[in-house]
Amino acid sequence: MNAELLLRFVLGCDRAYLFAHPERQLTEDEHGRYGAALAERARGVPAQYITGHQEFWGMDLIVSPAVLIPRPETEHVIETVLGLAKSDLGAEPSPELRIADVGTGSGCISFALAKELPQAEIHATDISSAALEIARANAARHQLDARIHFHQADLLAGLSPPFNFIVSNPPYVGESEEDQVQLEVRQFEPRSAVFAGPTGLEIIARLVPQASKLLGPGGWLILEISGTIVDAVCDVLHAWRDVRVVRDLQSIPRVVRAKRPS
């Protein structure tokens, strides 16, 4: 699959073309570029960083080693927000709907929500200027740059309340779990986007009290998590209302949602 993906990348073609033209000979330049791409993949570099692209929520996004590669599991965050938006706000969400995406990275969560909630005002933060450069490029490609406000900030610093939703796929892997993380993730994806600290709870523990102050009445916090820290995250959210854990397709705890404390 990787070999095919990289060949399509080098030739600039889709899968149908590749299989419809088995007689197609590579030029010397194409052969050289394909060999270089295969060598990078064999070295462990993720295919998405070689091609510079990854799909998320039906959108083709630019990615680089400055950002975490968007993963299908994160789509559960989008589904959770949309379900709550529909139940809380009815079939036609209010034009005053305000959403903050903390640690936006490539911008994948913000773009999916902007696509599904066209009236929403969305603010996306990241502490990394390099990540925000990628996110802004993606926003421009998908004509969403006028819809999303980008902020270089540590978590929610500098944002003004109130928000209806605060969402995040924060770093949640503990350094004690490093040996259990895929080698290519450890070696090539941005460490600050993967590891939170010794326990994996450090960023979430800082974000929760900030979110409590910026959410409006009845506002929701939605976080991507892992099964390793699910109990600890629920403990941090002990004062919040309607706390619920959403499992992914493999029944692994993947998302926690919680309503702002009264």
mmCIF file of C-alpha atoms in Angstrom:
data_model
loop_
_atom_site.group_PDB
_atom_site.id
_atom_site.type_symbol
_atom_site.label_atom_id
_atom_site.label_comp_id
_atom_site.label_asym_id
_atom_site.label_seq_id
_atom_site.Cartn_x
_atom_site.Cartn_y
_atom_site.Cartn_z
ATOM 1 C CA MET A 1 0.000 0.000 0.000
ATOM 2 C CA ASN A 2 2.833 2.380 0.848
ATOM 3 C CA ALA A 3 4.678 1.503 -2.352
ATOM 4 C CA GLU A 4 1.544 2.213 -4.394
ATOM 5 C CA LEU A 5 0.813 5.460 -2.559
ATOM 6 C CA LEU A 6 4.323 6.742 -3.133
ATOM 7 C CA LEU A 7 4.241 5.742 -6.807
ATOM 8 C CA ARG A 8 0.989 7.664 -7.285
ATOM 9 C CA PHE A 9 2.603 10.619 -5.538
ATOM 10 C CA VAL A 10 5.629 10.573 -7.855
ATOM 11 C CA LEU A 11 3.490 10.194 -10.993
ATOM 12 C CA GLY A 12 0.829 12.650 -9.853
ATOM 13 C CA CYS A 13 -1.949 10.211 -10.722
ATOM 14 C CA ASP A 14 -4.857 8.468 -9.029
ATOM 15 C CA ARG A 15 -5.269 4.752 -8.366
ATOM 16 C CA ALA A 16 -7.504 4.185 -11.386
ATOM 17 C CA TYR A 17 -4.861 5.582 -13.745
ATOM 18 C CA LEU A 18 -2.150 3.479 -12.152
ATOM 19 C CA PHE A 19 -4.028 0.206 -12.712
ATOM 20 C CA ALA A 20 -5.356 1.203 -16.133
ATOM 21 C CA HIS A 21 -1.827 1.811 -17.488
ATOM 22 C CA PRO A 22 0.385 -1.078 -16.348
ATOM 23 C CA GLU A 23 2.583 -0.546 -19.408
ATOM 24 C CA ARG A 24 3.569 2.945 -18.243
ATOM 25 C CA GLN A 25 7.355 3.247 -18.022
ATOM 26 C CA LEU A 26 8.989 5.540 -15.485
ATOM 27 C CA THR A 27 11.256 8.249 -16.804
ATOM 28 C CA GLU A 28 14.741 8.494 -15.354
ATOM 29 C CA ASP A 29 13.635 11.427 -13.206
ATOM 30 C CA GLU A 30 10.541 9.593 -11.956
ATOM 31 C CA HIS A 31 12.592 6.500 -11.197
ATOM 32 C CA GLY A 32 15.030 8.562 -9.165
ATOM 33 C CA ARG A 33 12.297 10.353 -7.223
ATOM 34 C CA TYR A 34 10.462 7.092 -6.546
ATOM 35 C CA GLY A 35 13.645 5.463 -5.269
ATOM 36 C CA ALA A 36 14.251 8.427 -2.973
ATOM 37 C CA ALA A 37 10.680 8.261 -1.643
ATOM 38 C CA LEU A 38 10.975 4.523 -0.972
ATOM 39 C CA ALA A 39 14.298 5.048 0.798
ATOM 40 C CA GLU A 40 12.722 7.641 3.080
ATOM 41 C CA ARG A 41 9.812 5.339 3.879
ATOM 42 C CA ALA A 42 12.201 2.449 4.561
ATOM 43 C CA ARG A 43 14.004 4.762 6.995
ATOM 44 C CA GLY A 44 10.720 5.098 8.883
ATOM 45 C CA VAL A 45 9.566 8.507 7.666
ATOM 46 C CA PRO A 46 5.725 8.440 7.590
ATOM 47 C CA ALA A 47 4.324 8.346 4.062
ATOM 48 C CA GLN A 48 2.263 11.454 4.852
ATOM 49 C CA TYR A 49 5.411 13.487 5.485
ATOM 50 C CA ILE A 50 6.927 12.250 2.220
ATOM 51 C CA THR A 51 3.873 13.173 0.139
ATOM 52 C CA GLY A 52 3.033 16.214 2.272
ATOM 53 C CA HIS A 53 -0.649 15.259 2.411
ATOM 54 C CA GLN A 54 -3.205 13.493 4.598
ATOM 55 C CA GLU A 55 -6.979 13.169 4.279
ATOM 56 C CA PHE A 56 -9.250 14.081 7.176
ATOM 57 C CA TRP A 57 -13.057 14.397 7.163
ATOM 58 C CA GLY A 58 -13.023 14.220 3.354
ATOM 59 C CA MET A 59 -10.500 17.056 3.007
ATOM 60 C CA ASP A 60 -6.978 16.841 1.636
ATOM 61 C CA LEU A 61 -4.664 18.552 4.139
ATOM 62 C CA ILE A 62 -1.047 19.639 3.891
ATOM 63 C CA VAL A 63 1.139 18.095 6.594
ATOM 64 C CA SER A 64 4.797 18.418 7.533
ATOM 65 C CA PRO A 65 6.961 17.294 10.462
ATOM 66 C CA ALA A 66 5.828 20.516 12.190
ATOM 67 C CA VAL A 67 2.388 19.002 12.823
ATOM 68 C CA LEU A 68 0.899 15.760 14.066
ATOM 69 C CA ILE A 69 -0.497 13.620 11.252
ATOM 70 C CA PRO A 70 -4.337 13.711 11.456
ATOM 71 C CA ARG A 71 -5.767 10.306 12.275
ATOM 72 C CA PRO A 72 -9.208 8.770 11.699
ATOM 73 C CA GLU A 73 -9.736 8.380 15.465
ATOM 74 C CA THR A 74 -9.846 12.165 15.836
ATOM 75 C CA GLU A 75 -13.013 12.227 13.730
ATOM 76 C CA HIS A 76 -14.789 11.010 16.893
ATOM 77 C CA VAL A 77 -14.117 14.493 18.313
ATOM 78 C CA ILE A 78 -15.974 16.038 15.364
ATOM 79 C CA GLU A 79 -18.874 13.601 15.688
ATOM 80 C CA THR A 80 -19.179 14.366 19.398
ATOM 81 C CA VAL A 81 -19.301 18.131 18.840
ATOM 82 C CA LEU A 82 -21.851 17.814 16.040
ATOM 83 C CA GLY A 83 -24.081 15.578 18.148
ATOM 84 C CA LEU A 84 -24.017 18.020 21.044
ATOM 85 C CA ALA A 85 -24.496 21.048 18.789
ATOM 86 C CA LYS A 86 -27.594 19.486 17.287
ATOM 87 C CA SER A 87 -29.100 18.459 20.628
ATOM 88 C CA ASP A 88 -28.250 21.731 22.392
ATOM 89 C CA LEU A 89 -28.999 24.178 19.617
ATOM 90 C CA GLY A 90 -31.548 22.430 17.413
ATOM 91 C CA ALA A 91 -31.404 21.703 13.690
ATOM 92 C CA GLU A 92 -30.206 25.240 12.919
ATOM 93 C CA PRO A 93 -27.267 26.124 15.191
ATOM 94 C CA SER A 94 -27.169 29.709 16.421
ATOM 95 C CA PRO A 95 -25.038 32.135 14.400
ATOM 96 C CA GLU A 96 -23.458 33.052 17.748
ATOM 97 C CA LEU A 97 -21.924 29.588 18.127
ATOM 98 C CA ARG A 98 -18.291 30.046 19.220
ATOM 99 C CA ILE A 99 -15.731 27.246 19.189
ATOM 100 C CA ALA A 100 -12.098 27.150 20.348
ATOM 101 C CA ASP A 101 -9.753 24.483 18.966
ATOM 102 C CA VAL A 102 -6.747 24.188 21.281
ATOM 103 C CA GLY A 103 -3.490 22.908 19.803
ATOM 104 C CA THR A 104 -4.832 23.014 16.262
ATOM 105 C CA GLY A 105 -1.741 21.573 14.522
ATOM 106 C CA SER A 106 -2.671 21.068 10.871
ATOM 107 C CA GLY A 107 -6.069 22.639 11.597
ATOM 108 C CA CYS A 108 -7.975 19.432 10.875
ATOM 109 C CA ILE A 109 -10.498 19.767 13.727
ATOM 110 C CA SER A 110 -11.203 23.423 12.962
ATOM 111 C CA PHE A 111 -11.710 22.774 9.257
ATOM 112 C CA ALA A 112 -14.077 19.842 9.803
ATOM 113 C CA LEU A 113 -16.169 21.892 12.230
ATOM 114 C CA ALA A 114 -16.158 24.904 9.906
ATOM 115 C CA LYS A 115 -17.348 22.660 7.092
ATOM 116 C CA GLU A 116 -20.196 21.180 9.147
ATOM 117 C CA LEU A 117 -21.147 24.318 11.113
ATOM 118 C CA PRO A 118 -20.981 27.135 8.548
ATOM 119 C CA GLN A 119 -22.335 29.765 10.960
ATOM 120 C CA ALA A 120 -19.821 29.061 13.730
ATOM 121 C CA GLU A 121 -17.070 31.465 14.778
ATOM 122 C CA ILE A 122 -13.953 29.361 15.237
ATOM 123 C CA HIS A 123 -10.726 30.261 17.041
ATOM 124 C CA ALA A 124 -7.712 27.962 16.654
ATOM 125 C CA THR A 125 -4.655 28.171 18.903
ATOM 126 C CA ASP A 126 -1.222 26.608 18.801
ATOM 127 C CA ILE A 127 1.973 27.427 20.644
ATOM 128 C CA SER A 128 4.015 26.530 17.531
ATOM 129 C CA SER A 129 4.437 29.163 14.822
ATOM 130 C CA ALA A 130 5.491 26.434 12.376
ATOM 131 C CA ALA A 131 2.260 24.514 13.021
ATOM 132 C CA LEU A 132 0.181 27.659 12.537
ATOM 133 C CA GLU A 133 1.906 28.254 9.199
ATOM 134 C CA ILE A 134 0.689 24.836 8.022
ATOM 135 C CA ALA A 135 -2.809 25.446 9.439
ATOM 136 C CA ARG A 136 -3.091 28.811 7.674
ATOM 137 C CA ALA A 137 -1.974 27.241 4.390
ATOM 138 C CA ASN A 138 -4.653 24.570 4.751
ATOM 139 C CA ALA A 139 -7.290 27.181 5.570
ATOM 140 C CA ALA A 140 -6.410 29.090 2.409
ATOM 141 C CA ARG A 141 -6.510 25.927 0.270
ATOM 142 C CA HIS A 142 -10.008 25.135 1.501
ATOM 143 C CA GLN A 143 -11.189 28.764 1.411
ATOM 144 C CA LEU A 144 -11.712 28.793 5.172
ATOM 145 C CA ASP A 145 -9.202 31.514 6.046
ATOM 146 C CA ALA A 146 -11.979 34.077 6.550
ATOM 147 C CA ARG A 147 -13.848 31.702 8.870
ATOM 148 C CA ILE A 148 -11.113 30.740 11.306
ATOM 149 C CA HIS A 149 -9.163 33.029 13.619
ATOM 150 C CA PHE A 150 -5.667 31.733 14.340
ATOM 151 C CA HIS A 151 -3.784 32.599 17.550
ATOM 152 C CA GLN A 152 -0.242 31.729 18.555
ATOM 153 C CA ALA A 153 -0.898 31.003 22.211
ATOM 154 C CA ASP A 154 -0.276 28.567 25.040
ATOM 155 C CA LEU A 155 -3.603 26.719 25.295
ATOM 156 C CA LEU A 156 -6.352 29.341 25.759
ATOM 157 C CA ALA A 157 -4.168 32.323 26.704
ATOM 158 C CA GLY A 158 -5.490 35.608 25.319
ATOM 159 C CA LEU A 159 -8.894 34.325 24.182
ATOM 160 C CA SER A 160 -12.055 36.096 25.315
ATOM 161 C CA PRO A 161 -15.145 34.235 26.597
ATOM 162 C CA PRO A 162 -17.723 32.924 26.204
ATOM 163 C CA PHE A 163 -17.373 29.799 24.063
ATOM 164 C CA ASN A 164 -20.022 27.154 23.412
ATOM 165 C CA PHE A 165 -17.396 24.463 22.741
ATOM 166 C CA ILE A 166 -13.726 24.080 23.568
ATOM 167 C CA VAL A 167 -12.202 21.131 21.740
ATOM 168 C CA SER A 168 -8.712 19.703 21.691
ATOM 169 C CA ASN A 169 -6.577 16.799 20.639
ATOM 170 C CA PRO A 170 -3.872 17.609 23.186
ATOM 171 C CA PRO A 171 -0.630 15.768 23.879
ATOM 172 C CA TYR A 172 -1.777 12.916 26.135
ATOM 173 C CA VAL A 173 0.965 10.278 26.025
ATOM 174 C CA GLY A 174 3.110 9.924 29.133
ATOM 175 C CA GLU A 175 6.890 9.752 28.829
ATOM 176 C CA SER A 176 6.690 6.529 30.825
ATOM 177 C CA GLU A 177 4.802 5.010 27.850
ATOM 178 C CA GLU A 178 7.393 6.053 25.263
ATOM 179 C CA ASP A 179 8.539 2.501 24.548
ATOM 180 C CA GLN A 180 4.938 1.553 23.632
ATOM 181 C CA VAL A 181 4.625 4.307 21.008
ATOM 182 C CA GLN A 182 5.305 3.420 17.372
ATOM 183 C CA LEU A 183 8.928 4.048 16.455
ATOM 184 C CA GLU A 184 8.065 6.289 13.502
ATOM 185 C CA VAL A 185 5.842 8.440 15.744
ATOM 186 C CA ARG A 186 8.638 8.808 18.314
ATOM 187 C CA GLN A 187 11.247 9.597 15.694
ATOM 188 C CA PHE A 188 9.423 11.824 13.229
ATOM 189 C CA GLU A 189 6.238 13.393 14.617
ATOM 190 C CA PRO A 190 6.591 16.528 16.781
ATOM 191 C CA ARG A 191 7.351 15.394 20.308
ATOM 192 C CA SER A 192 5.515 18.341 21.853
ATOM 193 C CA ALA A 193 2.312 17.227 20.101
ATOM 194 C CA VAL A 194 2.580 13.630 21.346
ATOM 195 C CA PHE A 195 4.056 13.642 24.863
ATOM 196 C CA ALA A 196 2.484 15.707 27.650
ATOM 197 C CA GLY A 197 5.001 14.936 30.399
ATOM 198 C CA PRO A 198 5.757 12.074 32.779
ATOM 199 C CA THR A 199 2.122 10.934 33.207
ATOM 200 C CA GLY A 200 0.391 12.144 30.016
ATOM 201 C CA LEU A 201 -2.065 14.223 32.041
ATOM 202 C CA GLU A 202 -0.029 17.422 32.329
ATOM 203 C CA ILE A 203 -1.541 19.423 29.434
ATOM 204 C CA ILE A 204 -5.124 18.326 30.143
ATOM 205 C CA ALA A 205 -4.723 19.232 33.828
ATOM 206 C CA ARG A 206 -3.773 22.784 32.770
ATOM 207 C CA LEU A 207 -6.451 23.058 30.091
ATOM 208 C CA VAL A 208 -9.464 22.010 32.178
ATOM 209 C CA PRO A 209 -9.472 24.976 34.618
ATOM 210 C CA GLN A 210 -8.821 27.407 31.751
ATOM 211 C CA ALA A 211 -11.747 25.953 29.807
ATOM 212 C CA SER A 212 -14.006 26.268 32.833
ATOM 213 C CA LYS A 213 -13.389 30.030 32.850
ATOM 214 C CA LEU A 214 -13.902 30.559 29.108
ATOM 215 C CA LEU A 215 -16.957 28.383 28.491
ATOM 216 C CA GLY A 216 -20.369 29.998 28.683
ATOM 217 C CA PRO A 217 -23.243 28.505 30.709
ATOM 218 C CA GLY A 218 -23.933 25.006 29.415
ATOM 219 C CA GLY A 219 -20.701 25.032 27.384
ATOM 220 C CA TRP A 220 -18.893 21.800 26.533
ATOM 221 C CA LEU A 221 -15.277 20.643 26.727
ATOM 222 C CA ILE A 222 -14.417 17.821 24.310
ATOM 223 C CA LEU A 223 -10.992 16.154 24.505
ATOM 224 C CA GLU A 224 -9.313 13.328 22.654
ATOM 225 C CA ILE A 225 -7.744 10.944 25.174
ATOM 226 C CA SER A 226 -6.377 7.407 25.489
ATOM 227 C CA GLY A 227 -7.421 4.427 27.531
ATOM 228 C CA THR A 228 -4.310 4.826 29.670
ATOM 229 C CA ILE A 229 -5.416 8.143 31.168
ATOM 230 C CA VAL A 230 -9.218 7.897 30.964
ATOM 231 C CA ASP A 231 -9.718 7.392 34.722
ATOM 232 C CA ALA A 232 -7.314 10.204 35.606
ATOM 233 C CA VAL A 233 -9.042 12.570 33.150
ATOM 234 C CA CYS A 234 -12.430 11.782 34.683
ATOM 235 C CA ASP A 235 -10.937 12.545 38.104
ATOM 236 C CA VAL A 236 -9.770 15.953 36.845
ATOM 237 C CA LEU A 237 -13.323 16.551 35.585
ATOM 238 C CA HIS A 238 -14.989 15.461 38.841
ATOM 239 C CA ALA A 239 -16.724 18.848 39.317
ATOM 240 C CA TRP A 240 -18.021 18.983 35.737
ATOM 241 C CA ARG A 241 -21.484 17.825 34.665
ATOM 242 C CA ASP A 242 -22.614 15.112 32.234
ATOM 243 C CA VAL A 243 -19.129 13.616 31.872
ATOM 244 C CA ARG A 244 -19.171 10.839 29.307
ATOM 245 C CA VAL A 245 -16.454 8.775 27.601
ATOM 246 C CA VAL A 246 -16.833 7.940 23.899
ATOM 247 C CA ARG A 247 -15.140 4.778 22.639
ATOM 248 C CA ASP A 248 -13.702 4.354 19.161
ATOM 249 C CA LEU A 249 -14.435 1.523 16.721
ATOM 250 C CA GLN A 250 -12.017 -0.736 18.636
ATOM 251 C CA SER A 251 -13.826 0.038 21.920
ATOM 252 C CA ILE A 252 -10.858 2.063 23.164
ATOM 253 C CA PRO A 253 -11.748 5.196 25.186
ATOM 254 C CA ARG A 254 -11.052 7.969 22.680
ATOM 255 C CA VAL A 255 -13.029 11.099 23.593
ATOM 256 C CA VAL A 256 -14.306 12.592 26.821
ATOM 257 C CA ARG A 257 -17.055 15.233 26.864
ATOM 258 C CA ALA A 258 -18.007 17.317 29.869
ATOM 259 C CA LYS A 259 -20.339 20.241 30.518
ATOM 260 C CA ARG A 260 -19.028 23.271 32.347
ATOM 261 C CA PRO A 261 -19.609 23.191 36.110
ATOM 262 C CA SER A 262 -22.546 25.263 37.374
#
